[in-house]
PDB file of C-alpha atoms in Angstrom:
ATOM      1  CA  MET A 894     -12.739 -12.561  13.658  1.00  0.00           C
ATOM      2  CA  LYS A 895      -9.151 -11.605  12.968  1.00  0.00           C
ATOM      3  CA  SER A 896      -6.328 -13.844  14.014  1.00  0.00           C
ATOM      4  CA  PRO A 897      -4.170 -12.599  16.904  1.00  0.00           C
ATOM      5  CA  TRP A 898      -1.128 -13.218  14.697  1.00  0.00           C
ATOM      6  CA  VAL A 899      -2.097 -10.532  12.176  1.00  0.00           C
ATOM      7  CA  LYS A 900      -0.218  -7.671  13.856  1.00  0.00           C
ATOM      8  CA  LEU A 901       2.719  -9.804  15.026  1.00  0.00           C
ATOM      9  CA  GLY A 902       4.961  -8.634  12.161  1.00  0.00           C
ATOM     10  CA  ALA A 903       4.569  -4.992  13.127  1.00  0.00           C
ATOM     11  CA  VAL A 904       5.108  -5.661  16.825  1.00  0.00           C
ATOM     12  CA  LEU A 905       8.204  -7.770  16.163  1.00  0.00           C
ATOM     13  CA  GLY A 906       9.500  -5.126  13.756  1.00  0.00           C
ATOM     14  CA  VAL A 907       9.259  -2.411  16.388  1.00  0.00           C
ATOM     15  CA  VAL A 908      10.845  -4.663  19.035  1.00  0.00           C
ATOM     16  CA  TYR A 909      13.723  -5.585  16.711  1.00  0.00           C
ATOM     17  CA  CYS A 910      14.344  -1.936  15.795  1.00  0.00           C
ATOM     18  CA  ILE A 911      14.393  -0.861  19.436  1.00  0.00           C
ATOM     19  CA  ALA A 912      16.705  -3.754  20.364  1.00  0.00           C
ATOM     20  CA  GLY A 913      18.972  -2.839  17.452  1.00  0.00           C
ATOM     21  CA  PHE A 914      19.218   0.781  18.534  1.00  0.00           C
ATOM     22  CA  VAL A 915      19.966  -0.332  22.093  1.00  0.00           C
ATOM     23  CA  LEU A 916      22.768  -2.586  20.810  1.00  0.00           C
ATOM     24  CA  VAL A 917      24.199   0.234  18.702  1.00  0.00           C
ATOM     25  CA  PHE A 918      24.153   2.525  21.731  1.00  0.00           C
ATOM     26  CA  LEU A 919      25.794  -0.097  23.952  1.00  0.00           C
ATOM     27  CA  GLY A 920      28.449  -0.741  21.317  1.00  0.00           C
ATOM     28  CA  TRP A 921      29.141   2.967  20.979  1.00  0.00           C
ATOM     29  CA  ASN A 922      29.245   3.387  24.745  1.00  0.00           C
ATOM     30  CA  GLY A 923      31.673   0.484  25.139  1.00  0.00           C
ATOM     31  CA  ALA A 924      33.887   1.692  22.307  1.00  0.00           C
ATOM     32  CA  ALA A 925      33.923   5.226  23.696  1.00  0.00           C
ATOM     33  CA  SER A 926      35.207   3.992  27.037  1.00  0.00           C
ATOM     34  CA  ASN A 927      38.428   2.624  25.469  1.00  0.00           C
ATOM     35  CA  ASP A 928      41.280   4.673  24.054  1.00  0.00           C
ATOM     36  CA  THR A 929      42.894   2.156  21.719  1.00  0.00           C
ATOM     37  CA  ALA A 930      41.394   1.047  18.428  1.00  0.00           C
ATOM     38  CA  THR A 931      42.101  -2.623  19.091  1.00  0.00           C
ATOM     39  CA  ALA A 932      40.038  -2.473  22.276  1.00  0.00           C
ATOM     40  CA  GLN A 933      37.167  -0.737  20.449  1.00  0.00           C
ATOM     41  CA  PHE A 934      36.737  -3.368  17.690  1.00  0.00           C
ATOM     42  CA  PRO A 935      34.834  -5.942  19.789  1.00  0.00           C
ATOM     43  CA  TYR A 936      32.303  -3.294  20.798  1.00  0.00           C
ATOM     44  CA  LEU A 937      31.910  -2.052  17.234  1.00  0.00           C
ATOM     45  CA  ILE A 938      31.423  -5.565  15.891  1.00  0.00           C
ATOM     46  CA  SER A 939      29.091  -6.876  18.580  1.00  0.00           C
ATOM     47  CA  GLY A 940      27.121  -3.692  19.137  1.00  0.00           C
ATOM     48  CA  GLY A 941      27.333  -1.905  15.817  1.00  0.00           C
ATOM     49  CA  ILE A 942      26.946  -4.712  13.308  1.00  0.00           C
ATOM     50  CA  ALA A 943      24.503  -6.787  15.364  1.00  0.00           C
ATOM     51  CA  GLY A 944      22.463  -3.671  16.154  1.00  0.00           C
ATOM     52  CA  LEU A 945      22.416  -2.615  12.523  1.00  0.00           C
ATOM     53  CA  ALA A 946      21.311  -6.113  11.514  1.00  0.00           C
ATOM     54  CA  LEU A 947      18.447  -6.016  14.016  1.00  0.00           C
ATOM     55  CA  VAL A 948      17.356  -2.584  12.774  1.00  0.00           C
ATOM     56  CA  VAL A 949      17.363  -3.810   9.158  1.00  0.00           C
ATOM     57  CA  VAL A 950      15.374  -6.947  10.031  1.00  0.00           C
ATOM     58  CA  GLY A 951      12.915  -4.881  12.075  1.00  0.00           C
ATOM     59  CA  ALA A 952      12.450  -2.396   9.234  1.00  0.00           C
ATOM     60  CA  ALA A 953      11.878  -5.269   6.808  1.00  0.00           C
ATOM     61  CA  LEU A 954       9.218  -6.713   9.116  1.00  0.00           C
ATOM     62  CA  LEU A 955       7.506  -3.317   9.370  1.00  0.00           C
ATOM     63  CA  ILE A 956       7.531  -2.852   5.602  1.00  0.00           C
ATOM     64  CA  SER A 957       6.169  -6.337   4.936  1.00  0.00           C
ATOM     65  CA  GLN A 958       3.398  -5.806   7.497  1.00  0.00           C
ATOM     66  CA  SER A 959       2.504  -2.492   5.867  1.00  0.00           C
ATOM     67  CA  LEU A 960       2.361  -4.100   2.430  1.00  0.00           C
ATOM     68  CA  ARG A 961       0.257  -6.939   3.803  1.00  0.00           C
ATOM     69  CA  SER A 962      -2.293  -4.570   5.348  1.00  0.00           C
ATOM     70  CA  ASP A 963      -2.396  -2.460   2.169  1.00  0.00           C
ATOM     71  CA  ARG A 964      -3.077  -5.601   0.143  1.00  0.00           C
ATOM     72  CA  VAL A 965      -5.992  -6.522   2.436  1.00  0.00           C
ATOM     73  CA  GLU A 966      -7.469  -3.029   2.056  1.00  0.00           C
ATOM     74  CA  LEU A 967      -7.039  -3.181  -1.720  1.00  0.00           C
ATOM     75  CA  ARG A 968      -8.798  -6.542  -1.896  1.00  0.00           C
ATOM     76  CA  GLY A 969     -11.703  -5.088   0.070  1.00  0.00           C
ATOM     77  CA  ALA A 970     -11.914  -2.087  -2.257  1.00  0.00           C
ATOM     78  CA  ILE A 971     -11.820  -4.338  -5.327  1.00  0.00           C
ATOM     79  CA  GLU A 972     -14.596  -6.497  -3.880  1.00  0.00           C
ATOM     80  CA  ASP A 973     -16.703  -3.379  -3.218  1.00  0.00           C
ATOM     81  CA  LEU A 974     -16.057  -2.235  -6.786  1.00  0.00           C
ATOM     82  CA  ARG A 975     -17.096  -5.622  -8.178  1.00  0.00           C
ATOM     83  CA  THR A 976     -20.299  -5.508  -6.163  1.00  0.00           C
ATOM     84  CA  ALA A 977     -21.080  -2.019  -7.470  1.00  0.00           C
ATOM     85  CA  VAL A 978     -20.362  -3.021 -11.080  1.00  0.00           C
ATOM     86  CA  ASP A 979     -22.542  -6.122 -10.757  1.00  0.00           C
ATOM     87  CA  HIS A 980     -25.325  -3.997  -9.292  1.00  0.00           C
ATOM     88  CA  LEU A 981     -25.036  -1.435 -12.093  1.00  0.00           C
ATOM     89  CA  SER A 982     -24.855  -4.072 -14.812  1.00  0.00           C
ATOM     90  CA  GLY A 983     -28.124  -5.523 -13.556  1.00  0.00           C
ATOM     91  CA  ALA A 984     -29.719  -2.066 -13.663  1.00  0.00           C
ATOM     92  CA  THR A 985     -28.567  -1.329 -17.226  1.00  0.00           C
ATOM     93  CA  ALA A 986     -29.254  -4.763 -18.712  1.00  0.00           C
ATOM     94  CA  ARG A 987     -32.697  -3.775 -20.024  1.00  0.00           C
ATOM     95  CA  PRO A 988     -32.844  -2.018 -23.412  1.00  0.00           C
ATOM     96  CA  ALA A 989     -33.055   1.742 -23.594  1.00  0.00           C
ATOM     97  CA  PRO A 990     -36.488   3.194 -24.323  1.00  0.00           C
ATOM     98  CA  THR A 991     -37.039   4.463 -27.852  1.00  0.00           C
ATOM     99  CA  PRO A 992     -37.885   8.151 -28.280  1.00  0.00           C
ATOM    100  CA  ALA A 993     -41.486   8.978 -29.165  1.00  0.00           C
ATOM    101  CA  VAL A 994     -40.655  11.165 -32.190  1.00  0.00           C
ATOM    102  CA  ARG A 995     -37.701  10.503 -34.445  1.00  0.00           C
ATOM    103  CA  PRO A 996     -36.752  13.026 -37.092  1.00  0.00           C
ATOM    104  CA  SER A 997     -36.650  11.605 -40.582  1.00  0.00           C
ATOM    105  CA  PRO A 998     -33.315  11.671 -42.431  1.00  0.00           C
ATOM    106  CA  ALA A 999     -34.730  14.226 -44.862  1.00  0.00           C
ATOM    107  CA  GLU A1000     -35.342  16.716 -42.040  1.00  0.00           C
ATOM    108  CA  VAL A1001     -31.773  16.630 -40.713  1.00  0.00           C
ATOM    109  CA  THR A1002     -28.833  17.737 -42.835  1.00  0.00           C
ATOM    110  CA  ALA A1003     -25.203  18.061 -41.850  1.00  0.00           C
ATOM    111  CA  GLU A1004     -23.041  20.984 -42.918  1.00  0.00           C
ATOM    112  CA  GLY A1005     -19.410  20.598 -41.830  1.00  0.00           C
ATOM    113  CA  ASP A1006     -19.391  20.074 -38.087  1.00  0.00           C
ATOM    114  CA  GLU A1007     -22.819  21.597 -37.497  1.00  0.00           C
ATOM    115  CA  VAL A1008     -26.074  19.696 -37.621  1.00  0.00           C
ATOM    116  CA  THR A1009     -29.062  21.774 -38.648  1.00  0.00           C
ATOM    117  CA  GLY A1010     -32.690  20.850 -38.933  1.00  0.00           C
ATOM    118  CA  THR A1011     -35.023  21.962 -41.741  1.00  0.00           C
ATOM    119  CA  ALA A1012     -38.185  22.084 -39.716  1.00  0.00           C
TER     120      ALA A1012
END
């Protein structure tokens, strides 16, 4: 059974990204309501930079969760491949049967790239 914590990185990543976009919007909205640049700086710093930081952290969490799930899938595929190779190696471990009739070296001659028989 899978742990309930497996998908936590993706959920937190989405929550952080949404919170970051909300902070960016609130910072923009607060800065837009003031006419002077000195009054806009607190909104840009608190909303813009903090929101951008949350979006970056959320994106990093989403990427790490994606890599983690890809790694789990790859391990499963490698294990399936190992099982198939072990199964095939057991099937091909016995020697190949010898043909009933072998041509003698005198009957087969090689001319260039062609092999011709003198039957």
